[in-house]
Amino acid sequence: ELSKDNIITDTGQPVRDREFNMYASLSPGVYILLVGTYVAGMEGQVDITVMSNYVARTEQIWPPVWTPEKEPTTFAEKMQAEAKKKILAAADGVAAGAAKADAKIKEAKANAVAPDPDEGDEPEEDKVPGEA
């Protein structure tokens, strides 16, 4: 449970600002950074930079990135989902067009007149009269 007892540092009272810098001396361990917006419900990209003398890594825990079929919540996710729908629809259209073209080619091959094997490959104008 989140309480003042387990918060190591904070930025203080909410301030309408685009950038915050925080400095804390931490022991090795796992920490959670909570990032909020000045206006409740506001969405936007957040960039976090962690500087350390040791190997450190960060990962997103909310919204969960491991659920690929989750409902989009942010504007960027909604735009990405819409673009994905359009791309999939276009791909379906291309596949349907390719299937139609393939069917027409097969039909044309089936209806094509096979050359008569008794006739030579020479064009008519190259044949000399009287020769077989």
CSV table of N, CA and C in Angstrom, one decimal:
chain,number,residue,atom,x,y,z
A,1,GLU,N,0.8,-1.2,0.0
A,1,GLU,CA,0.0,0.0,0.0
A,1,GLU,C,0.9,1.2,0.0
A,2,LEU,N,0.5,2.2,-0.8
A,2,LEU,CA,1.3,3.4,-0.9
A,2,LEU,C,0.9,4.4,0.2
A,3,SER,N,2.0,4.8,1.0
A,3,SER,CA,1.8,5.7,2.1
A,3,SER,C,3.0,6.6,2.2
A,4,LYS,N,2.9,7.7,3.0
A,4,LYS,CA,4.0,8.6,3.2
A,4,LYS,C,5.2,7.8,3.8
A,5,ASP,N,5.0,6.7,4.5
A,5,ASP,CA,6.1,6.0,5.1
A,5,ASP,C,6.9,5.2,4.1
A,6,ASN,N,6.4,4.9,2.9
A,6,ASN,CA,7.2,4.1,2.0
A,6,ASN,C,7.5,4.9,0.7
A,7,ILE,N,7.3,6.2,0.7
A,7,ILE,CA,7.7,7.1,-0.3
A,7,ILE,C,9.1,7.7,0.0
A,8,ILE,N,10.1,7.5,-0.9
A,8,ILE,CA,11.4,7.9,-0.6
A,8,ILE,C,11.6,9.4,-0.9
A,9,THR,N,11.1,9.9,-2.0
A,9,THR,CA,11.2,11.3,-2.4
A,9,THR,C,10.0,11.6,-3.3
A,10,ASP,N,9.7,12.9,-3.4
A,10,ASP,CA,8.6,13.3,-4.3
A,10,ASP,C,8.9,14.7,-4.8
A,11,THR,N,8.1,15.2,-5.7
A,11,THR,CA,8.4,16.6,-6.3
A,11,THR,C,7.6,17.6,-5.5
A,12,GLY,N,6.9,17.2,-4.5
A,12,GLY,CA,6.2,18.2,-3.7
A,12,GLY,C,4.8,18.4,-4.2
A,13,GLN,N,4.2,19.6,-3.9
A,13,GLN,CA,2.9,19.9,-4.4
A,13,GLN,C,2.9,20.0,-5.9
A,14,PRO,N,1.7,19.6,-6.5
A,14,PRO,CA,1.6,19.6,-8.0
A,14,PRO,C,1.9,21.0,-8.5
A,15,VAL,N,2.7,21.1,-9.6
A,15,VAL,CA,3.0,22.3,-10.2
A,15,VAL,C,2.9,22.1,-11.7
A,16,ARG,N,2.3,23.1,-12.4
A,16,ARG,CA,2.2,23.0,-13.8
A,16,ARG,C,3.5,23.3,-14.5
A,17,ASP,N,4.3,22.2,-14.7
A,17,ASP,CA,5.6,22.4,-15.3
A,17,ASP,C,5.9,21.2,-16.2
A,18,ARG,N,6.8,21.4,-17.2
A,18,ARG,CA,7.0,20.3,-18.2
A,18,ARG,C,8.2,19.4,-17.8
A,19,GLU,N,9.0,19.8,-16.8
A,19,GLU,CA,10.2,19.1,-16.5
A,19,GLU,C,10.4,19.1,-15.0
A,20,PHE,N,10.8,18.0,-14.5
A,20,PHE,CA,11.2,17.9,-13.1
A,20,PHE,C,12.5,17.2,-13.0
A,21,ASN,N,13.3,17.6,-12.0
A,21,ASN,CA,14.5,16.9,-11.7
A,21,ASN,C,14.5,16.5,-10.3
A,22,MET,N,14.8,15.2,-10.0
A,22,MET,CA,14.8,14.7,-8.6
A,22,MET,C,16.1,14.0,-8.4
A,23,TYR,N,16.7,14.2,-7.2
A,23,TYR,CA,17.9,13.5,-6.9
A,23,TYR,C,17.7,12.8,-5.6
A,24,ALA,N,18.1,11.5,-5.6
A,24,ALA,CA,18.0,10.7,-4.4
A,24,ALA,C,19.1,9.8,-4.3
A,25,SER,N,19.6,9.5,-3.1
A,25,SER,CA,20.7,8.6,-2.9
A,25,SER,C,20.0,7.3,-2.4
A,26,LEU,N,20.1,6.2,-3.3
A,26,LEU,CA,19.4,5.0,-3.0
A,26,LEU,C,20.3,3.8,-2.9
A,27,SER,N,19.9,2.9,-2.1
A,27,SER,CA,20.6,1.6,-1.9
A,27,SER,C,20.2,0.7,-3.1
A,28,PRO,N,21.0,-0.3,-3.4
A,28,PRO,CA,20.6,-1.2,-4.5
A,28,PRO,C,19.2,-1.8,-4.1
A,29,GLY,N,18.4,-2.0,-5.1
A,29,GLY,CA,17.1,-2.6,-4.9
A,29,GLY,C,16.1,-2.3,-6.0
A,30,VAL,N,14.9,-2.6,-5.8
A,30,VAL,CA,13.8,-2.4,-6.8
A,30,VAL,C,13.0,-1.2,-6.3
A,31,TYR,N,12.8,-0.2,-7.2
A,31,TYR,CA,12.0,1.0,-6.8
A,31,TYR,C,11.0,1.2,-7.9
A,32,ILE,N,9.9,1.9,-7.5
A,32,ILE,CA,8.8,2.2,-8.5
A,32,ILE,C,8.7,3.7,-8.6
A,33,LEU,N,8.8,4.2,-9.8
A,33,LEU,CA,8.6,5.6,-10.1
A,33,LEU,C,7.2,5.8,-10.5
A,34,LEU,N,6.5,6.7,-9.8
A,34,LEU,CA,5.1,7.0,-10.2
A,34,LEU,C,5.1,8.4,-10.9
A,35,VAL,N,4.6,8.5,-12.0
A,35,VAL,CA,4.5,9.7,-12.8
A,35,VAL,C,3.1,10.1,-13.0
A,36,GLY,N,2.7,11.3,-12.7
A,36,GLY,CA,1.4,11.7,-12.9
A,36,GLY,C,1.3,13.1,-13.6
A,37,THR,N,0.2,13.4,-14.1
A,37,THR,CA,0.0,14.7,-14.8
A,37,THR,C,-0.6,15.8,-13.9
A,38,TYR,N,-0.4,17.0,-14.2
A,38,TYR,CA,-0.9,18.1,-13.4
A,38,TYR,C,-2.5,18.1,-13.4
A,39,VAL,N,-3.0,17.8,-14.6
A,39,VAL,CA,-4.5,17.7,-14.8
A,39,VAL,C,-4.9,16.3,-14.8
A,40,ALA,N,-5.8,15.9,-13.9
A,40,ALA,CA,-6.3,14.5,-13.8
A,40,ALA,C,-6.8,14.1,-15.2
A,41,GLY,N,-6.5,12.9,-15.6
A,41,GLY,CA,-7.0,12.3,-16.8
A,41,GLY,C,-6.2,12.7,-18.1
A,42,MET,N,-5.3,13.6,-17.9
A,42,MET,CA,-4.5,14.1,-19.1
A,42,MET,C,-3.6,12.9,-19.6
A,43,GLU,N,-3.4,12.8,-20.9
A,43,GLU,CA,-2.6,11.8,-21.4
A,43,GLU,C,-1.4,12.4,-22.1
A,44,GLY,N,-0.3,11.7,-22.2
A,44,GLY,CA,0.9,12.2,-22.9
A,44,GLY,C,2.0,11.3,-22.6
A,45,GLN,N,3.0,11.5,-23.5
A,45,GLN,CA,4.3,10.7,-23.4
A,45,GLN,C,5.1,11.2,-22.2
A,46,VAL,N,5.8,10.3,-21.5
A,46,VAL,CA,6.6,10.7,-20.4
A,46,VAL,C,8.0,10.1,-20.7
A,47,ASP,N,9.0,10.9,-20.6
A,47,ASP,CA,10.4,10.4,-20.7
A,47,ASP,C,11.0,10.5,-19.3
A,48,ILE,N,11.7,9.4,-18.9
A,48,ILE,CA,12.3,9.3,-17.6
A,48,ILE,C,13.8,8.9,-17.9
A,49,THR,N,14.7,9.7,-17.3
A,49,THR,CA,16.1,9.4,-17.4
A,49,THR,C,16.6,9.1,-16.0
A,50,VAL,N,17.3,7.9,-15.8
A,50,VAL,CA,17.8,7.5,-14.6
A,50,VAL,C,19.3,7.5,-14.7
A,51,MET,N,20.0,8.3,-13.9
A,51,MET,CA,21.5,8.3,-13.9
A,51,MET,C,22.0,7.6,-12.7
A,52,SER,N,22.9,6.7,-12.9
A,52,SER,CA,23.4,5.9,-11.8
A,52,SER,C,24.9,5.5,-12.0
A,53,ASN,N,25.6,5.3,-10.9
A,53,ASN,CA,27.0,4.8,-11.0
A,53,ASN,C,27.0,3.3,-11.3
A,54,TYR,N,25.9,2.7,-11.2
A,54,TYR,CA,25.8,1.2,-11.4
A,54,TYR,C,24.7,0.9,-12.5
A,55,VAL,N,24.7,-0.3,-12.9
A,55,VAL,CA,23.7,-0.8,-13.9
A,55,VAL,C,22.3,-0.6,-13.3
A,56,ALA,N,21.5,0.1,-14.1
A,56,ALA,CA,20.1,0.4,-13.7
A,56,ALA,C,19.3,0.2,-14.9
A,57,ARG,N,18.1,-0.3,-14.7
A,57,ARG,CA,17.1,-0.5,-15.8
A,57,ARG,C,15.7,0.0,-15.4
A,58,THR,N,15.0,0.4,-16.4
A,58,THR,CA,13.6,0.8,-16.1
A,58,THR,C,12.7,0.0,-17.0
A,59,GLU,N,11.5,-0.2,-16.6
A,59,GLU,CA,10.5,-0.8,-17.5
A,59,GLU,C,9.1,-0.4,-17.1
A,60,GLN,N,8.2,-0.3,-18.0
A,60,GLN,CA,6.9,0.1,-17.8
A,60,GLN,C,6.0,-1.0,-17.2
A,61,ILE,N,5.3,-0.6,-16.1
A,61,ILE,CA,4.4,-1.6,-15.5
A,61,ILE,C,2.9,-1.3,-15.7
A,62,TRP,N,2.6,0.0,-16.0
A,62,TRP,CA,1.2,0.4,-16.3
A,62,TRP,C,1.2,1.5,-17.3
A,63,PRO,N,0.4,1.4,-18.3
A,63,PRO,CA,-0.5,0.3,-18.6
A,63,PRO,C,0.4,-0.9,-19.1
A,64,PRO,N,0.0,-2.1,-18.8
A,64,PRO,CA,0.8,-3.3,-19.1
A,64,PRO,C,1.2,-3.4,-20.5
A,65,VAL,N,2.4,-3.6,-20.8
A,65,VAL,CA,2.9,-3.7,-22.2
A,65,VAL,C,2.8,-5.2,-22.7
A,66,TRP,N,2.6,-6.1,-21.8
A,66,TRP,CA,2.6,-7.5,-22.1
A,66,TRP,C,1.2,-8.0,-22.6
A,67,THR,N,0.2,-7.2,-22.6
A,67,THR,CA,-1.1,-7.6,-23.1
A,67,THR,C,-1.4,-7.0,-24.4
A,68,PRO,N,-1.0,-7.7,-25.5
A,68,PRO,CA,-1.2,-7.2,-26.9
A,68,PRO,C,-2.6,-6.9,-27.3
A,69,GLU,N,-3.6,-7.5,-26.7
A,69,GLU,CA,-5.0,-7.4,-27.1
A,69,GLU,C,-5.8,-6.4,-26.2
A,70,LYS,N,-5.1,-5.7,-25.4
A,70,LYS,CA,-5.8,-4.8,-24.5
A,70,LYS,C,-6.4,-3.6,-25.2
A,71,GLU,N,-7.4,-3.0,-24.7
A,71,GLU,CA,-8.1,-1.9,-25.3
A,71,GLU,C,-7.1,-0.7,-25.2
A,72,PRO,N,-7.0,0.0,-26.3
A,72,PRO,CA,-6.2,1.2,-26.3
A,72,PRO,C,-6.7,2.3,-25.4
A,73,THR,N,-5.8,2.9,-24.6
A,73,THR,CA,-6.3,3.9,-23.6
A,73,THR,C,-5.8,5.3,-24.0
A,74,THR,N,-4.6,5.4,-24.4
A,74,THR,CA,-4.0,6.7,-24.8
A,74,THR,C,-4.3,7.1,-26.2
A,75,PHE,N,-4.2,8.3,-26.5
A,75,PHE,CA,-4.4,8.8,-27.9
A,75,PHE,C,-3.5,8.1,-28.9
A,76,ALA,N,-2.3,8.0,-28.5
A,76,ALA,CA,-1.3,7.3,-29.4
A,76,ALA,C,-1.7,5.8,-29.6
A,77,GLU,N,-2.1,5.1,-28.6
A,77,GLU,CA,-2.6,3.8,-28.7
A,77,GLU,C,-3.8,3.7,-29.6
A,78,LYS,N,-4.7,4.6,-29.5
A,78,LYS,CA,-5.9,4.6,-30.3
A,78,LYS,C,-5.6,4.8,-31.7
A,79,MET,N,-4.7,5.8,-32.0
A,79,MET,CA,-4.3,6.0,-33.4
A,79,MET,C,-3.5,4.8,-34.0
A,80,GLN,N,-2.7,4.2,-33.2
A,80,GLN,CA,-2.0,3.0,-33.6
A,80,GLN,C,-3.0,1.8,-33.9
A,81,ALA,N,-4.0,1.7,-33.1
A,81,ALA,CA,-5.0,0.6,-33.4
A,81,ALA,C,-5.8,0.9,-34.6
A,82,GLU,N,-6.1,2.2,-34.9
A,82,GLU,CA,-6.9,2.5,-36.1
A,82,GLU,C,-6.0,2.3,-37.3
A,83,ALA,N,-4.7,2.7,-37.2
A,83,ALA,CA,-3.8,2.4,-38.4
A,83,ALA,C,-3.6,0.9,-38.6
A,84,LYS,N,-3.6,0.1,-37.6
A,84,LYS,CA,-3.5,-1.3,-37.7
A,84,LYS,C,-4.7,-1.9,-38.5
A,85,LYS,N,-5.9,-1.4,-38.1
A,85,LYS,CA,-7.1,-1.8,-38.8
A,85,LYS,C,-7.1,-1.5,-40.3
A,86,LYS,N,-6.6,-0.3,-40.6
A,86,LYS,CA,-6.6,0.1,-42.0
A,86,LYS,C,-5.5,-0.7,-42.8
A,87,ILE,N,-4.4,-1.0,-42.1
A,87,ILE,CA,-3.4,-1.8,-42.8
A,87,ILE,C,-3.9,-3.2,-43.1
A,88,LEU,N,-4.5,-3.8,-42.1
A,88,LEU,CA,-5.1,-5.2,-42.2
A,88,LEU,C,-6.2,-5.2,-43.3
A,89,ALA,N,-7.0,-4.2,-43.4
A,89,ALA,CA,-8.0,-4.1,-44.4
A,89,ALA,C,-7.4,-4.0,-45.8
A,90,ALA,N,-6.4,-3.2,-45.9
A,90,ALA,CA,-5.7,-3.0,-47.2
A,90,ALA,C,-5.0,-4.4,-47.6
A,91,ALA,N,-4.4,-5.0,-46.6
A,91,ALA,CA,-3.8,-6.3,-46.9
A,91,ALA,C,-4.8,-7.4,-47.3
A,92,ASP,N,-6.0,-7.3,-46.7
A,92,ASP,CA,-7.1,-8.2,-47.2
A,92,ASP,C,-7.5,-7.9,-48.6
A,93,GLY,N,-7.6,-6.6,-48.9
A,93,GLY,CA,-7.9,-6.2,-50.3
A,93,GLY,C,-6.9,-6.7,-51.3
A,94,VAL,N,-5.6,-6.6,-51.0
A,94,VAL,CA,-4.5,-7.0,-51.9
A,94,VAL,C,-4.6,-8.5,-52.0
A,95,ALA,N,-4.9,-9.3,-50.9
A,95,ALA,CA,-5.0,-10.7,-51.0
A,95,ALA,C,-6.1,-11.1,-51.9
A,96,ALA,N,-7.3,-10.4,-51.8
A,96,ALA,CA,-8.4,-10.8,-52.6
A,96,ALA,C,-8.1,-10.5,-54.0
A,97,GLY,N,-7.5,-9.4,-54.3
A,97,GLY,CA,-7.1,-9.0,-55.7
A,97,GLY,C,-6.2,-10.0,-56.3
A,98,ALA,N,-5.2,-10.5,-55.5
A,98,ALA,CA,-4.3,-11.5,-56.0
A,98,ALA,C,-5.0,-12.8,-56.3
A,99,ALA,N,-5.9,-13.2,-55.4
A,99,ALA,CA,-6.7,-14.4,-55.6
A,99,ALA,C,-7.5,-14.3,-56.9
A,100,LYS,N,-8.1,-13.2,-57.2
A,100,LYS,CA,-8.9,-13.0,-58.4
A,100,LYS,C,-7.9,-13.1,-59.7
A,101,ALA,N,-6.8,-12.4,-59.6
A,101,ALA,CA,-5.8,-12.5,-60.7
A,101,ALA,C,-5.4,-13.9,-60.9
A,102,ASP,N,-5.1,-14.6,-59.9
A,102,ASP,CA,-4.7,-16.0,-60.0
A,102,ASP,C,-5.8,-16.9,-60.6
A,103,ALA,N,-7.0,-16.6,-60.3
A,103,ALA,CA,-8.1,-17.4,-60.9
A,103,ALA,C,-8.2,-17.1,-62.4
A,104,LYS,N,-8.1,-15.8,-62.7
A,104,LYS,CA,-8.1,-15.4,-64.1
A,104,LYS,C,-7.0,-16.1,-64.9
A,105,ILE,N,-5.8,-16.1,-64.4
A,105,ILE,CA,-4.7,-16.8,-65.1
A,105,ILE,C,-5.0,-18.2,-65.3
A,106,LYS,N,-5.5,-18.9,-64.2
A,106,LYS,CA,-5.8,-20.3,-64.4
A,106,LYS,C,-6.9,-20.5,-65.4
A,107,GLU,N,-7.9,-19.7,-65.4
A,107,GLU,CA,-9.0,-19.8,-66.4
A,107,GLU,C,-8.4,-19.6,-67.8
A,108,ALA,N,-7.5,-18.6,-68.0
A,108,ALA,CA,-7.0,-18.3,-69.3
A,108,ALA,C,-6.1,-19.5,-69.8
A,109,LYS,N,-5.4,-20.1,-68.9
A,109,LYS,CA,-4.6,-21.2,-69.3
A,109,LYS,C,-5.5,-22.4,-69.7
A,110,ALA,N,-6.6,-22.6,-68.9
A,110,ALA,CA,-7.5,-23.7,-69.3
A,110,ALA,C,-8.2,-23.5,-70.6
A,111,ASN,N,-8.4,-22.2,-71.0
A,111,ASN,CA,-9.1,-21.9,-72.2
A,111,ASN,C,-8.2,-21.7,-73.4
A,112,ALA,N,-6.9,-21.7,-73.1
A,112,ALA,CA,-6.0,-21.4,-74.2
A,112,ALA,C,-6.0,-22.6,-75.2
A,113,VAL,N,-5.8,-22.3,-76.5
A,113,VAL,CA,-5.7,-23.3,-77.5
A,113,VAL,C,-4.3,-23.8,-77.5
A,114,ALA,N,-4.2,-25.1,-77.4
A,114,ALA,CA,-2.8,-25.8,-77.4
A,114,ALA,C,-2.4,-25.8,-78.9
A,115,PRO,N,-1.1,-25.5,-79.1
A,115,PRO,CA,-0.6,-25.5,-80.5
A,115,PRO,C,-0.6,-27.0,-81.1
A,116,ASP,N,-0.9,-27.0,-82.4
A,116,ASP,CA,-1.0,-28.3,-83.1
A,116,ASP,C,0.5,-28.9,-83.2
A,117,PRO,N,0.7,-30.1,-82.6
A,117,PRO,CA,2.1,-30.6,-82.7
A,117,PRO,C,2.5,-31.0,-84.1
A,118,ASP,N,1.6,-31.1,-85.1
A,118,ASP,CA,2.0,-31.5,-86.4
A,118,ASP,C,2.5,-30.2,-87.2
A,119,GLU,N,2.2,-29.1,-86.7
A,119,GLU,CA,2.7,-27.9,-87.4
A,119,GLU,C,4.0,-27.5,-86.8
A,120,GLY,N,4.9,-27.1,-87.7
A,120,GLY,CA,6.2,-26.7,-87.2
A,120,GLY,C,6.2,-25.4,-86.5
A,121,ASP,N,7.4,-25.1,-85.9
A,121,ASP,CA,7.5,-23.8,-85.2
A,121,ASP,C,7.9,-22.7,-86.1
A,122,GLU,N,8.0,-23.0,-87.4
A,122,GLU,CA,8.4,-21.9,-88.3
A,122,GLU,C,7.2,-21.0,-88.6
A,123,PRO,N,7.5,-19.7,-88.7
A,123,PRO,CA,6.4,-18.8,-89.1
A,123,PRO,C,6.0,-19.1,-90.5
A,124,GLU,N,4.8,-18.8,-90.9
A,124,GLU,CA,4.3,-19.1,-92.3
A,124,GLU,C,5.1,-18.4,-93.4
A,125,GLU,N,5.6,-17.1,-93.1
A,125,GLU,CA,6.3,-16.4,-94.2
A,125,GLU,C,7.7,-17.0,-94.4
A,126,ASP,N,8.2,-17.7,-93.5
A,126,ASP,CA,9.6,-18.3,-93.7
A,126,ASP,C,9.5,-19.6,-94.5
A,127,LYS,N,8.3,-20.2,-94.6
A,127,LYS,CA,8.2,-21.5,-95.3
A,127,LYS,C,8.4,-21.2,-96.8
A,128,VAL,N,9.1,-22.1,-97.5
A,128,VAL,CA,9.3,-22.0,-98.9
A,128,VAL,C,8.2,-22.9,-99.6
A,129,PRO,N,7.5,-22.4,-100.6
A,129,PRO,CA,6.5,-23.2,-101.3
A,129,PRO,C,7.1,-24.5,-101.8
A,130,GLY,N,6.4,-25.6,-101.6
A,130,GLY,CA,6.8,-26.9,-102.2
A,130,GLY,C,7.6,-27.7,-101.2
A,131,GLU,N,8.1,-27.1,-100.1
A,131,GLU,CA,8.8,-27.8,-99.0
A,131,GLU,C,7.8,-28.3,-98.0
A,132,ALA,N,8.2,-29.4,-97.4
A,132,ALA,CA,7.3,-30.0,-96.4
A,132,ALA,C,7.4,-29.3,-95.0
